[in-house]
Every structure is written in C-alpha cells, then in structure tokens.
Coordinates of C-alpha atoms (C1' of nucleotides) in Angstrom, one line a residue:
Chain A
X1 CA 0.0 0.0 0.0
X2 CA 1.3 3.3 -1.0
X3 CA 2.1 6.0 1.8
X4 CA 0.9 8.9 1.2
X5 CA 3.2 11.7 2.7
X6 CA 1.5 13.8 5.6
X7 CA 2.2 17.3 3.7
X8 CA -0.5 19.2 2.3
X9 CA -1.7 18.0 -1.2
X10 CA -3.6 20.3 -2.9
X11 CA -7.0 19.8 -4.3
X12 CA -6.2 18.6 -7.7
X13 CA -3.5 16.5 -6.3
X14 CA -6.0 15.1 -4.1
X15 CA -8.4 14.2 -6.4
X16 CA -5.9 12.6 -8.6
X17 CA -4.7 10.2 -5.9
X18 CA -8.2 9.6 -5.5
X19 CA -8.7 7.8 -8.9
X20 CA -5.2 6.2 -8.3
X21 CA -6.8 4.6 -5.2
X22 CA -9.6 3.5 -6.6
X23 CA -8.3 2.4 -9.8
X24 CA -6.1 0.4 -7.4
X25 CA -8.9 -1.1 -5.5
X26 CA -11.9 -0.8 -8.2
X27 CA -13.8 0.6 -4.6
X28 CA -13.0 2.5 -1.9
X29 CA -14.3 4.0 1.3
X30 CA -14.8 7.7 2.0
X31 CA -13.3 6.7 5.5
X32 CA -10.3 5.2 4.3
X33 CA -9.6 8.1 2.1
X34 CA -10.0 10.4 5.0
X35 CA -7.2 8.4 6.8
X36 CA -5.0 8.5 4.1
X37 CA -5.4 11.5 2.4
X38 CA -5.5 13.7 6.1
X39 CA -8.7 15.2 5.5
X40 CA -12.5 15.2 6.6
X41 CA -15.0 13.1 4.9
X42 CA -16.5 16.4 4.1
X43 CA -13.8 16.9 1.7
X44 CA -13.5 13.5 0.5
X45 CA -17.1 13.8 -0.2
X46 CA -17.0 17.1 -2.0
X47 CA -13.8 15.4 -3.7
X48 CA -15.7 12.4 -4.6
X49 CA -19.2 14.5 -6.1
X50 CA -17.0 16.3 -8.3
X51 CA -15.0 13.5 -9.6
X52 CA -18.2 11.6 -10.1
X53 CA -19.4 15.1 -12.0
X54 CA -16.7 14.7 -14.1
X55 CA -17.6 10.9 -14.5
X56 CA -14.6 9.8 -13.3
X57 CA -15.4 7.6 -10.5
X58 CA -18.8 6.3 -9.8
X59 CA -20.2 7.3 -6.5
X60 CA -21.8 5.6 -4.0
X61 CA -23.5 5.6 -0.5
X62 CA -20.1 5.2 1.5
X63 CA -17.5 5.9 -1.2
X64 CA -16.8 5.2 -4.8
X65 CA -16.3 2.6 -7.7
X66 CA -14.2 2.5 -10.5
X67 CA -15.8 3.1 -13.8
X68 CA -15.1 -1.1 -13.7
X69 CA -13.6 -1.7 -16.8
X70 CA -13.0 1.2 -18.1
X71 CA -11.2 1.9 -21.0
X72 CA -8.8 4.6 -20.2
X73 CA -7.8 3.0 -16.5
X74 CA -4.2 1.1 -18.1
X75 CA -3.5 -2.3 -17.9
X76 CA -1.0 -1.2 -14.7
X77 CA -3.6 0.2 -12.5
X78 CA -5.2 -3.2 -12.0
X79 CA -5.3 -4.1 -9.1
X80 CA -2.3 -6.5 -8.2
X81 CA -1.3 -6.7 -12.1
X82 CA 1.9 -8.8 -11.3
X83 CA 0.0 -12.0 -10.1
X84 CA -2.3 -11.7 -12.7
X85 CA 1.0 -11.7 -15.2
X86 CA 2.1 -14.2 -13.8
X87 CA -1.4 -16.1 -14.0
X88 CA -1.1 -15.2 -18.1
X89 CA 2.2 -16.4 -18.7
X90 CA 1.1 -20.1 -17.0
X91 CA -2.5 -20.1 -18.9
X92 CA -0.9 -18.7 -22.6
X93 CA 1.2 -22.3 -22.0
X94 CA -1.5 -24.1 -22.4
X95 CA -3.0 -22.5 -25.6
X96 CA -2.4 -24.2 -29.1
X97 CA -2.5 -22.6 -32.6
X98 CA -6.1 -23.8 -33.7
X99 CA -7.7 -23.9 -31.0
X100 CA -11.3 -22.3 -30.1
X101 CA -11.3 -20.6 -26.8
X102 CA -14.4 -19.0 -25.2
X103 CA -13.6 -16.0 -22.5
X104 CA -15.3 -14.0 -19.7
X105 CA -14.6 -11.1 -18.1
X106 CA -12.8 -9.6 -15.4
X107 CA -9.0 -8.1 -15.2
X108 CA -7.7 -11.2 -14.4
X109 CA -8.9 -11.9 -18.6
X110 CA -7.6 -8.6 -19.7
X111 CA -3.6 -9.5 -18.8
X112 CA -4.1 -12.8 -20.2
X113 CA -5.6 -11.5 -23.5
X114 CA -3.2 -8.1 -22.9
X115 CA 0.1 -10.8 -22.6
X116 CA -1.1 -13.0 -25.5
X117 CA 2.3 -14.0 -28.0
X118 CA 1.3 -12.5 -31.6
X119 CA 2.0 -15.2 -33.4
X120 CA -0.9 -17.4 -31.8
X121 CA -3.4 -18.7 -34.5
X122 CA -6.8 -18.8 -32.3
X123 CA -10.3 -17.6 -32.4
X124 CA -11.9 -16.3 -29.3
X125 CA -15.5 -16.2 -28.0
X126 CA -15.9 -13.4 -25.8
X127 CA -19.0 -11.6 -23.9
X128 CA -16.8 -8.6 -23.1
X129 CA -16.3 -5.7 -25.1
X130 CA -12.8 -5.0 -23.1
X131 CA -11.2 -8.3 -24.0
X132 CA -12.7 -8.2 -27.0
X133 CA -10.4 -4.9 -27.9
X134 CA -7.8 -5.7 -26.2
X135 CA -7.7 -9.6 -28.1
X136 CA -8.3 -7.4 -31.6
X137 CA -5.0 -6.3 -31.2
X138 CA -3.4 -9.3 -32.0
X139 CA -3.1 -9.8 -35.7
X140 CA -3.3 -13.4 -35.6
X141 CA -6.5 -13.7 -33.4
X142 CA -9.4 -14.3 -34.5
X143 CA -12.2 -12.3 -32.1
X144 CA -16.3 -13.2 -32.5
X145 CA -18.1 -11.1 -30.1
X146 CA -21.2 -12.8 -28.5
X147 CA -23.9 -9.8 -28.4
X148 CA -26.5 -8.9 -26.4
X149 CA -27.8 -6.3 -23.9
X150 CA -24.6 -5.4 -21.9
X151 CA -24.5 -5.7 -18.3
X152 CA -24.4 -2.5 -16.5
X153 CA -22.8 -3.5 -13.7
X154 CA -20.5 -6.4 -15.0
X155 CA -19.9 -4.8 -18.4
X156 CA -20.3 -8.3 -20.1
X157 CA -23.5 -9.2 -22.3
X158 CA -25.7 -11.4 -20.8
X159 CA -29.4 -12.4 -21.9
X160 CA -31.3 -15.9 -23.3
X161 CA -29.7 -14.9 -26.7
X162 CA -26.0 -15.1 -25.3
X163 CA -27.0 -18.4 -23.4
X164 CA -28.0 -19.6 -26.9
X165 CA -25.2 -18.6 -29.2
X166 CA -23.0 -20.4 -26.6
X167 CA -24.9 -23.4 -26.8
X168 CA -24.2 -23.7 -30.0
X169 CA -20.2 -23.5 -29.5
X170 CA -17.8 -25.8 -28.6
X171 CA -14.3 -24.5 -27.6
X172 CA -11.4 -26.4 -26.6
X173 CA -11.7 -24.3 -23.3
X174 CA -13.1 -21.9 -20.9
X175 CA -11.1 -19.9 -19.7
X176 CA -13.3 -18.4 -16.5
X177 CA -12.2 -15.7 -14.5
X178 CA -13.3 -15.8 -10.9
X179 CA -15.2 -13.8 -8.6
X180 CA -15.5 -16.3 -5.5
X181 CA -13.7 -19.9 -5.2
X182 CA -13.9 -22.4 -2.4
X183 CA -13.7 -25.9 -1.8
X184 CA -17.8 -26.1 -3.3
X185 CA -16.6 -24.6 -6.8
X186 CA -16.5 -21.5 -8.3
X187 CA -19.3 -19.0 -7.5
X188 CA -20.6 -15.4 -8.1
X189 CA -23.2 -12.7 -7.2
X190 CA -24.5 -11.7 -10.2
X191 CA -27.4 -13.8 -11.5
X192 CA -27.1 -12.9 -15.1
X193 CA -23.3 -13.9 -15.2
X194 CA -23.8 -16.9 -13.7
X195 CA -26.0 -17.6 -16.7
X196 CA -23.7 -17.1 -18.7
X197 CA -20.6 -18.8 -17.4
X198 CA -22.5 -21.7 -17.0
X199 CA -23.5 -22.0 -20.2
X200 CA -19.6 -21.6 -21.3
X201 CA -18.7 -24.3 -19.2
X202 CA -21.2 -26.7 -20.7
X203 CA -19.6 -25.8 -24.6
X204 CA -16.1 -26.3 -23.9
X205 CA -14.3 -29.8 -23.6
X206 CA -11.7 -28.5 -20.6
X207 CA -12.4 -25.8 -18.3
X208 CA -9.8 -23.3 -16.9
X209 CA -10.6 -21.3 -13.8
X210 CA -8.2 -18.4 -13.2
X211 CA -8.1 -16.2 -10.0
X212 CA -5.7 -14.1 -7.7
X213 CA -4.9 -16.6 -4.5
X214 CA -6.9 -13.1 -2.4
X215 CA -9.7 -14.7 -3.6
X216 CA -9.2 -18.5 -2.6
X217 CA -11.9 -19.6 0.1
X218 CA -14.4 -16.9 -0.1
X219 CA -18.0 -17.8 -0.9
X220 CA -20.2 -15.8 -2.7
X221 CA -24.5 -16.4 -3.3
X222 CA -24.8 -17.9 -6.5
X223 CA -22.3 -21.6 -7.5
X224 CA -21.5 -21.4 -11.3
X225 CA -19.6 -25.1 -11.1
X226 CA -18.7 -27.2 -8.7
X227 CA -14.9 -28.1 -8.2
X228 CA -14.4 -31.7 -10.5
X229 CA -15.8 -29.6 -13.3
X230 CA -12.9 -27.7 -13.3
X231 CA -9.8 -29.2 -15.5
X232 CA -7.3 -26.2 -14.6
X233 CA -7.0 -24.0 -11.2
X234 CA -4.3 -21.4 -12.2
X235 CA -3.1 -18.7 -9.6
X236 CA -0.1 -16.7 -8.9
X237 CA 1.0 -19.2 -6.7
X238 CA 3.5 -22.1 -6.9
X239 CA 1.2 -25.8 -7.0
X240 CA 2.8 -26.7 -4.2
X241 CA 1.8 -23.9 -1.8
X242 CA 0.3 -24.5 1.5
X243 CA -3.0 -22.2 0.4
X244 CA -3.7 -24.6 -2.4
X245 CA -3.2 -27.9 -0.4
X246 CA -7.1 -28.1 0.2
X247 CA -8.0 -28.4 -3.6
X248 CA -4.9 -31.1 -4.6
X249 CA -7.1 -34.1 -6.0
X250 CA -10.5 -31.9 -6.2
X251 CA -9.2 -29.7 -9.7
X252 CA -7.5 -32.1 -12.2
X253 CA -4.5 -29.9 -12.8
X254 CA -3.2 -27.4 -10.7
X255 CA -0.8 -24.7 -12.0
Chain B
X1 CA 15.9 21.1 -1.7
X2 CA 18.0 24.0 -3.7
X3 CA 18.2 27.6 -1.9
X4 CA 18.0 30.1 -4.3
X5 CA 20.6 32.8 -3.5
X6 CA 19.1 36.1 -2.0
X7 CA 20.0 37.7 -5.2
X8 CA 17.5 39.6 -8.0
X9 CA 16.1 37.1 -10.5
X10 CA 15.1 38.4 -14.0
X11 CA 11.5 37.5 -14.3
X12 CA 12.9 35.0 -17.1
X13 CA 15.1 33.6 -14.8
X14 CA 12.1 33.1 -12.5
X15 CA 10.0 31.4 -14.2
X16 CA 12.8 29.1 -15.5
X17 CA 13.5 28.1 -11.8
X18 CA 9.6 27.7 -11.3
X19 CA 9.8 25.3 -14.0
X20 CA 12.6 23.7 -13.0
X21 CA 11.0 23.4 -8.8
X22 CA 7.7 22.1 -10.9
X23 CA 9.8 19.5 -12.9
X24 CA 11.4 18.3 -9.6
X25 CA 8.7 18.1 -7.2
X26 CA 5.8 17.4 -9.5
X27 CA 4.0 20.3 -7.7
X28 CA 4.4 23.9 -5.8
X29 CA 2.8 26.1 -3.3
X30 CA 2.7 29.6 -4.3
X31 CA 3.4 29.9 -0.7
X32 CA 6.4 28.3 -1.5
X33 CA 7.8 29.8 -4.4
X34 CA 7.4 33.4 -2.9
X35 CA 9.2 32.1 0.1
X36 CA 12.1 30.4 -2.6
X37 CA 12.4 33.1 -4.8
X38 CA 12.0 36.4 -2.7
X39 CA 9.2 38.2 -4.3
X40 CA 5.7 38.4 -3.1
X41 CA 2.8 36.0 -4.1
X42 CA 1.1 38.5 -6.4
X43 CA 4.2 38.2 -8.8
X44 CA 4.2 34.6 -8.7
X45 CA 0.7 34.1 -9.4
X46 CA 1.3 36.1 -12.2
X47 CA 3.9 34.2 -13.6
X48 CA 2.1 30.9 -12.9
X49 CA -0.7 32.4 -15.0
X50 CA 1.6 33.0 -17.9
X51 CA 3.5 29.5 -17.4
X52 CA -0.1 28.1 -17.8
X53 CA -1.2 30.4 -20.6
X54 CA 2.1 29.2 -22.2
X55 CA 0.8 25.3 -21.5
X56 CA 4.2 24.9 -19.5
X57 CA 2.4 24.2 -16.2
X58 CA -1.0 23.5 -14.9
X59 CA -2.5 25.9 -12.7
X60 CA -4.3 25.3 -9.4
X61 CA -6.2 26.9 -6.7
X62 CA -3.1 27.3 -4.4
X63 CA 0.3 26.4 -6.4
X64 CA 0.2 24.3 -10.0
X65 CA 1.2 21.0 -11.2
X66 CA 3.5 19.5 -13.8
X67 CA 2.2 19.2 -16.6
X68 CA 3.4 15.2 -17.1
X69 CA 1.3 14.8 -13.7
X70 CA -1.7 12.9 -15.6
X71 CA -4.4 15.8 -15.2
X72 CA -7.0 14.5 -17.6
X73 CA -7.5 11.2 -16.7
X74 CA -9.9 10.0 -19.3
X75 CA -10.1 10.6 -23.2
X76 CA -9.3 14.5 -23.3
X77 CA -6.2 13.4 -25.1
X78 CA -7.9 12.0 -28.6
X79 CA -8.0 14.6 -31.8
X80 CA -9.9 17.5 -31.9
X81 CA -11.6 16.4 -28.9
X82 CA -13.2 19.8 -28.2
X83 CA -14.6 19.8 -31.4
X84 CA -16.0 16.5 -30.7
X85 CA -17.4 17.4 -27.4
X86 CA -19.6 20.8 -28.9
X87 CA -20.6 17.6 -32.0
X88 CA -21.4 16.1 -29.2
X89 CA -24.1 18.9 -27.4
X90 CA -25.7 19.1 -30.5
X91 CA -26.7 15.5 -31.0
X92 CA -27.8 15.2 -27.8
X93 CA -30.3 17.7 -27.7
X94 CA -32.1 15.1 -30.7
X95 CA -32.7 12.6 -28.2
X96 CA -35.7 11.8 -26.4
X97 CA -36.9 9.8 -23.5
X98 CA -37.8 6.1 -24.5
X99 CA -35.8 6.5 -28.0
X100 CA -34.3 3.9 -30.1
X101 CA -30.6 4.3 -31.5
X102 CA -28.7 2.9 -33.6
X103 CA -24.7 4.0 -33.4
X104 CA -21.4 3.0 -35.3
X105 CA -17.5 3.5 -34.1
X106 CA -15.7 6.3 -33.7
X107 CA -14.3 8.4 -31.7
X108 CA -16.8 11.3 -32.2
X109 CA -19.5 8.9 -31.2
X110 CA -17.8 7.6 -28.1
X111 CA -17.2 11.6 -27.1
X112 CA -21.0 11.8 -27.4
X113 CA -21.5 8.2 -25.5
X114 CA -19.7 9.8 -22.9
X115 CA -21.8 13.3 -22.7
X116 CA -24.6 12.3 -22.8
X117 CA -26.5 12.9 -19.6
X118 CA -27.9 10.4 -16.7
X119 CA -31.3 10.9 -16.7
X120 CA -32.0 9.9 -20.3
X121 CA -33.8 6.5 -20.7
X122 CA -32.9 5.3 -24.2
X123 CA -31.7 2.0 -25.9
X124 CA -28.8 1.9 -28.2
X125 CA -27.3 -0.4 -30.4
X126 CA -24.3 -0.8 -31.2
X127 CA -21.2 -2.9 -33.1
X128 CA -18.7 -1.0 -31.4
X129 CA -17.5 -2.7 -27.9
X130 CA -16.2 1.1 -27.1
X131 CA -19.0 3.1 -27.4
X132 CA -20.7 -0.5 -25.4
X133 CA -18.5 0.2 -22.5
X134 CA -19.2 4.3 -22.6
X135 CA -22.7 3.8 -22.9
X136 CA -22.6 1.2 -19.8
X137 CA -22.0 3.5 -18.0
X138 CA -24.7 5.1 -17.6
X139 CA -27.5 3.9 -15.3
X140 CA -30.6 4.5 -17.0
X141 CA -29.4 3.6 -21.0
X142 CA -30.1 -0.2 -22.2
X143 CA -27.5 -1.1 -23.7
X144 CA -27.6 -3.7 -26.4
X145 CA -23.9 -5.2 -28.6
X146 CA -24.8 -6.5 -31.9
X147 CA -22.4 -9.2 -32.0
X148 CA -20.1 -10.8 -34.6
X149 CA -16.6 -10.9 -35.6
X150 CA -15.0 -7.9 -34.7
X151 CA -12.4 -6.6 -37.1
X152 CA -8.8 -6.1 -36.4
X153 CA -9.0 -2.3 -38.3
X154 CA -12.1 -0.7 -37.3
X155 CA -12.6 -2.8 -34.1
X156 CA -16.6 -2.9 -34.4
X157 CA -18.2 -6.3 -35.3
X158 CA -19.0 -6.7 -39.0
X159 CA -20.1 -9.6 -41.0
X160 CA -23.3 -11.0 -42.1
X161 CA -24.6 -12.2 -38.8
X162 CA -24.5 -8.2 -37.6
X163 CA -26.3 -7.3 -40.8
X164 CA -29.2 -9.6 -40.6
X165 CA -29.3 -8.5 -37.3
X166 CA -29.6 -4.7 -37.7
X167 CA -32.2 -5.8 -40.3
X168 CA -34.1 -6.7 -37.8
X169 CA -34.3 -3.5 -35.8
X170 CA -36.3 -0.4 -36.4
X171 CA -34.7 2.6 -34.6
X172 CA -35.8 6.3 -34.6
X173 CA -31.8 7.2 -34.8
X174 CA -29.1 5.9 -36.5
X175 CA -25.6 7.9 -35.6
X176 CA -22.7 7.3 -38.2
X177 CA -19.2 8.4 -37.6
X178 CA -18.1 9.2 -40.5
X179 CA -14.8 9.1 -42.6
X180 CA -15.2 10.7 -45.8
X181 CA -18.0 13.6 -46.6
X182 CA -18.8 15.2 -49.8
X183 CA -21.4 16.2 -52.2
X184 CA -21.7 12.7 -53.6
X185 CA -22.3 11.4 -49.8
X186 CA -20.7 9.1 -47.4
X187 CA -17.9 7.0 -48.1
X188 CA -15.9 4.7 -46.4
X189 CA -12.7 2.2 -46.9
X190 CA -13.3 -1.0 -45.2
X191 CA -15.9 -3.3 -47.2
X192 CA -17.0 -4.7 -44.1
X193 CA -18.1 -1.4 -42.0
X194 CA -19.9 -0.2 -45.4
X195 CA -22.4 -2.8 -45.3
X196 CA -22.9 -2.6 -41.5
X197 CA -23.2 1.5 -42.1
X198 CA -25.7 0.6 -44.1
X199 CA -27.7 -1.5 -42.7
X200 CA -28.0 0.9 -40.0
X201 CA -28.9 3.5 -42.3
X202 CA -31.8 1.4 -44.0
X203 CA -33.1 0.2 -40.4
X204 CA -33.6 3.7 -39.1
X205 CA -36.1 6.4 -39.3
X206 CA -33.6 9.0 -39.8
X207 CA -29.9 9.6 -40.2
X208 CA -27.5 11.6 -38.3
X209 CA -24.0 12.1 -39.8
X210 CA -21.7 13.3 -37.3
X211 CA -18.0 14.5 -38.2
X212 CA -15.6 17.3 -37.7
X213 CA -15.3 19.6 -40.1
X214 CA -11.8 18.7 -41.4
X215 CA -13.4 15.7 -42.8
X216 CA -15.6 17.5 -45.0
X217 CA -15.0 17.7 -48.9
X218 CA -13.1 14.0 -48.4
X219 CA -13.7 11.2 -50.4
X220 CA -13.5 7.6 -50.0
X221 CA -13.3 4.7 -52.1
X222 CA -16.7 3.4 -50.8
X223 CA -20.2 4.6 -50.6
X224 CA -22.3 4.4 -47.8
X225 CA -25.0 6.4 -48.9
X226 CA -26.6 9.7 -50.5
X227 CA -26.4 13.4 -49.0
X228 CA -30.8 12.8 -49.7
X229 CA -30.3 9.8 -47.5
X230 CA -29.1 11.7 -44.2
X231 CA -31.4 14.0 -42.4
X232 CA -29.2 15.3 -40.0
X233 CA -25.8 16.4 -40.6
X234 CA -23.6 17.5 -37.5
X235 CA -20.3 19.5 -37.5
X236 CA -18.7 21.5 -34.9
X237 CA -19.4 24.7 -37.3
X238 CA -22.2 27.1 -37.3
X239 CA -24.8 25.8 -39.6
X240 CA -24.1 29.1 -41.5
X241 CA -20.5 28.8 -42.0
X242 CA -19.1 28.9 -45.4
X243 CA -17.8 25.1 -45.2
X244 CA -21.3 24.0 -45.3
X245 CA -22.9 26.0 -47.5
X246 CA -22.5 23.4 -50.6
X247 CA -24.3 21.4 -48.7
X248 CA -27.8 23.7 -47.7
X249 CA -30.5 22.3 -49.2
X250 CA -29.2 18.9 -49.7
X251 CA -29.4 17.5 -46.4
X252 CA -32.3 18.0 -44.4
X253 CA -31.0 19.6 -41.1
X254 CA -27.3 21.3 -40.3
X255 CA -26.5 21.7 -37.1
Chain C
dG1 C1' -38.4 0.3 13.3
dA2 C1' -34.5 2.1 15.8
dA3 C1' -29.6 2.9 16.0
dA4 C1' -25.7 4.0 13.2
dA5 C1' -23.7 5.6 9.3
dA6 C1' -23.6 8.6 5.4
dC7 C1' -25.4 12.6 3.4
dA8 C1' -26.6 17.5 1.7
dG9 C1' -26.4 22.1 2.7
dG10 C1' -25.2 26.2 5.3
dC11 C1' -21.8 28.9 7.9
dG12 C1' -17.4 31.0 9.1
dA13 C1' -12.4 31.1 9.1
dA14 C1' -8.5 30.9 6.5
dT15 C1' -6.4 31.1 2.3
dT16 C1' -6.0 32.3 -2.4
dC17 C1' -7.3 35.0 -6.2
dA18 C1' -8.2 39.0 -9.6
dT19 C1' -7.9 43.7 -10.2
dG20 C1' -6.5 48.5 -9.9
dC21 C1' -3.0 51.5 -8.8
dA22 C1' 1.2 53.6 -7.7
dA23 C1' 6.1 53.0 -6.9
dA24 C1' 10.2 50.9 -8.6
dA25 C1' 12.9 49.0 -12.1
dA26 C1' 14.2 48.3 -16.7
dT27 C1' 14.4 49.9 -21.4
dC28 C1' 15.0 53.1 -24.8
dA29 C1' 15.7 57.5 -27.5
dG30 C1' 18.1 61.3 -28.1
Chain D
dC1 C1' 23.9 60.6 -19.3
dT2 C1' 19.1 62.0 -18.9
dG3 C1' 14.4 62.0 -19.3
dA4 C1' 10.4 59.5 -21.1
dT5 C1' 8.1 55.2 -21.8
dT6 C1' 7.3 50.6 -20.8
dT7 C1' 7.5 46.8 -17.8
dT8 C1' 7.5 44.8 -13.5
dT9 C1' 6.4 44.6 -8.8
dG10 C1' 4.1 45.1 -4.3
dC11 C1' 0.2 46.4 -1.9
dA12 C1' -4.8 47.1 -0.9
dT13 C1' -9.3 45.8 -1.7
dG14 C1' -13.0 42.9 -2.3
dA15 C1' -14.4 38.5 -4.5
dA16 C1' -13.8 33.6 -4.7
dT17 C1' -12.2 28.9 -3.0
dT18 C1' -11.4 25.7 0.1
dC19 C1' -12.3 23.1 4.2
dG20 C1' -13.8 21.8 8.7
dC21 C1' -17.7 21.9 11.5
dC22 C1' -22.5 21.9 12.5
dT23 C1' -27.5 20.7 11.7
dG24 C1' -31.0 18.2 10.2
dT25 C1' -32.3 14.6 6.8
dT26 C1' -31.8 10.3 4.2
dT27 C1' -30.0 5.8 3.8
dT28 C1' -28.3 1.6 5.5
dT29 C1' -28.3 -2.2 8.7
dC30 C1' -29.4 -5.2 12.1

DNA sequence: GAAAAACAGGCGAATTCATGCAAAAATCAG
DNA sequence: CTGATTTTTGCATGAATTCGCCTGTTTTTC
C-alpha cells in the first residue's frame, strides 16, 4: 500500500490520488480516504461529487467505484497486475494454434488477452467488449463477439440470446475468471453472469478457472460449477503452496 | 531542496527556476515559491498564470502542477476532442426519452457516449464494444452489442450475422461516424463497415451524420450512402459557416 | 423500526485570487 | 547621461475557493 506523505496535497493532487486509489482497489471508502489523504469526509465527499461530476469515478452511499472496466484505467492500475502476469504467462502455456477458446470477463482476462504472444493462431469467443479490444489487437486472433444487452454492472453481455449462441459453440476451453472460489466450486453474485458462465462451461471440452490466490476460500451467493468440473485451477501461486493444499485431488491440474 | 541565493532574478530567470522546482517536485505552493524566490505571491501568481497560458504548467487553486502529472484522466487526449465534445451537445439535444438508437464507431460517437446525460432512458445499439462500454455506463441507457466478428482495423463487429441483425431493428436514430463527406455522400474504406453503415442506415427512421469539419469535402473509395439519405448532418461549425454552405439544401437539417 | 452511518447544505475562518493603482525598475531614444 | 516610456512589482481591496464543523435529513443495517 502506498504511503501517502503527511504534507498538504492540494486539491487537484487530491483528487488525482483519488482515482489512483480507486483504480487500485476498483472501490473504496470515503473513511479510508479520510485516513489516508489527512482530510475530513466532508472533503472526501465534495472530492468524490466532483470527480463523479466529471464521470470519473462512480459514487456511492459510503464511497466510490471504478468506472469497472474502463477503457482509459491502463493495464498497470489493475489491481495486483503482477499475479495476474504471472497467471497469463502459466495459462498462454497451455494455448495451441487452432484452437477455439471461449472467455469471460474480469482483469484477471484482460492481462491474459493483454500478454497474449502475436504469433498465436486462435479464435476467441468473448462476452466482453474490453477483451474483445484488447484480443483485436493481436493480428493473428481471431475475435467473434457474443452480443447482447450489456450488463451495466458487469460490463459483459448477458441475456437468453448469449446463453443460446453459446450453446451452440464448442471450444477447446473456458477460460473463467473468478469472482469467488472455495472448496464447493466457483461462484458469483451476479445472477445474469452466472447464466452465462455456466453455459460456457457446458460448450467447452476442458475448463480453466483463473483467479488471484486473495480470492481463494471466499463464498459468494450464487455456484456457477462445482470443483471436479474444473480441468485447470491457475493462480499466482506455486502448485505446491500451502494455500492450495485443500483443492490437490478436487481440480484435475493445478498450475 | 536548492536555496536560491538572495540575489534579484530576472523574471525569465524566475520562471525558469519555477519550472525547474515544478519538474522536480511534480508540484508547488505559491506559498512556497514566494518564500524560494524572494518576491511576493502576487508576482508569482502572475507568472504561474503566464506559465499556464504558455501550457508549461497547470495551474491550481493554491500552487500548479507538472504538466506530465496525468491531469485529464480520461479521453481528453484524442483529436480535436473539443470539437467533438460541442458535436457532441448538438446530438444530444435530438434525443428523447424512450428512443431507439442505432450507433457505429468512432471516436466522435464515443465523445458523445460519454456526454450524454444520466437521466435519459434510451436503448442503443451498437457494433462498437467502445461506445458499449461508454454507454454502460450510464445507469438508465439499455445497452444492447450487436455481436459478430470484430475486425482487427475498425474494431466494431461486421459480417453477415450483424447485418441480418440490424435488419431486424427499427430505430428512430441511426448515428454514423463518419470518414469521408462530400457532395456525392458518405464514403468509407473497409468493405466490411460499409455494409454494417448501411444496414443501419436502412433500419432507421432518420440519419445523423456526425463529423468534424476537417473531414468535410473527403472522399473515400466506398459509398455508404446519399447526402438525400441523411437527415441530419452535425459539425462542430455554425450551420451558417461557409464550409457548409455546398451542402444547404441537400441535407435535411445542419446543425 | 430504531440505532448508526452517510449525506446535503449552510456557515465561518482561513487562504487564495483578480484587479486596480502607484512606486520601482528596466528599457529606450536622443 | 538624462528623461520618457514601458514593464514589472508590491500592496490594498473585495471576491472567490477551500475546508472543517454543524444541523437536520436520508439511507443503511441489524
């Protein structure tokens, strides 16, 4: 975590580490930023309404988001961005020219597709305009966008017509990333996601789940799999470390 | 930190070291500076106005800011973006509550994606995962991605799966981007965006052609349509300036 | 449905700013 | 060198910003 000096910062300043924090975090408190920045919640708040004004940040009761997946934010203001290189390098291993890949969201997604070697021959499915963009970037790559009405808050398409079109795909993998994973399987919050990545698992003959370790063992509402339907758990994390000792002989391959 | 000798500095000279204090610490109190250089605040407010004027620094409410320090955060940096934004105002004011629209690429579409206000309740199309993202974000648009391949040049999703699509949709508004302009019409480049342009244009009610003036009087290998096809046509330009008068009378509305 | 947290808005103190003006300094012409 | 002209500077005034605190209201949470 960075330390923010205790000198005066002024406003602007302010407001830029701000977004820097948040962009870090993808949400943040307006306590926290009181703390750190050395100022009242009044000002954080007043900080916060303008930078929403000015639709950088989205606002809400208690603090702000990050405009999710936005665009502009870089590749290196992802949140821990070196485990998720790390997490690309082990899961681009395991793709083949020819193959027929089907993709979800999330940042984890965006360094793999980001990281991606240009002289890969591969189409990819995606429900994500970000990946989608950053994938078209490779000239080798072949990108089909699965439409539909876009998810406001998960900034993937979701909808019966998605969950169609990917029924009638089959992909070599899935390459999932994760929201919440624990010794039940993978699961999420969002009940129009879910949809959707469960639909992606059914059309593809090996399923890889990818995820920062942070989010080993936590549990969220709604399963999307259970654990022996996953082929490949990939984290930062060396196979052999203690924090993956529970799921040895639940995933098939751990990496 | 240097001390600056209790000498007379030039005003030249002083704003040179302002620069250089700004270049070293990123930032500086005015309060500081007048304490630094020996002269009273007034004087270096007034050279941190003409610094700014000059686009050497940014200014601030107390002090000012490298320039390099990432100010504008979000897309302030593409071309003629100002032109874009006023583009932007006008086509906005077209749009109603509970409207249809149908929208292409482009950077002076995404600058009005990103205008456009909260409050309106509209559904868009669109083939460009951008504009999908920009329009996401705001809470009380629906969204909808017209999927398909998405080409590695104009990074929108073409193909005939998009076209049949779009045939299926009756929207009040279609929105081009636009890359070439003159009396004959639109043109275009890229095969593939033609026939998604239009496709739009024939499943709308009417036609707005958005583009900066610089594009005007260009033409393009390809023709999207006829100036008799486009009802709207949107520059950055008074409707009465001399760049548009070849086309009065030809297009229904200049804005 | 009540306690706690977060909020908007107003107020006042402190700071910073814009502006006009006159003194000081620099520049220039002869 | 001298006097006139222009530029620069500091100061005074009132306006504008910023920010913490306060009040009463809304939202969240249990």
């Amino acid at each position: 975590m960075s330390v923010i000096e205790n000198k005066i910062l002024l406003k602007k300043e302010r407001q830029l580490e701000i977004i820097h924090q948040i962009n870090l975090h993808n949400k943040i408190l307006s306590s926290d930023l009181s703390l750190i920045l050395n100022v009242s919640e009044d000002t954080i708040r007043r900080d916060l309404n303008e930078l929403a004004l000015e639709n950088k940040i989205v606002k809400v009761h208690g603090g702000a988001l990050s405009k999710s997946y936005n665009v502009s934010a870089t590749q290196a203001d992802t949140y821990a961005y070196d485990e998720k290189k790390v997490i690309a390098t082990k899961m681009i291993k395991l793709i083949k020219d020819g193959m027929t890949i089907l993709t979800s969201g999330g940042t984890t997604m965006r360094a793999i597709a980001n990281q991606l070697p240009n002289n890969l021959h591969v189409t990819f499915f995606t429900v994500s305009p970000l990946i989608s963009l950053e994938l078209a970037e490779h000239p080798n790559v072949e990108v089909i966008f699965l439409g539909g009405k876009i998810s406001n808050i998960s900034k993937i398409s979701v909808g019966g017509e998605v969950v169609s079109k990917i029924n009638d795909i089959k992909a070599d993998f899935c390459v999932l990333g994760i929201n919440g994973f624990d010794q039940e399987g993978i699961s999420d919050s969002d009940y129009e996601v879910v949809q959707v990545k469960k639909a992606m698992i059914k059309s593809s003959r090996q399923v890889v789940a990818t995820t920062i370790s942070e989010k080993l063992n936590s549990d969220l509402r709604l399963r999307v799999c259970t654990l022996n339907e996953i082929d490949y758990l990939i984290t930062e994390l060396s196979p052999e470390n203690e924090l993956l000792k529970p799921y040895q002989g639940l995933v098939k391959y751990i990496l």
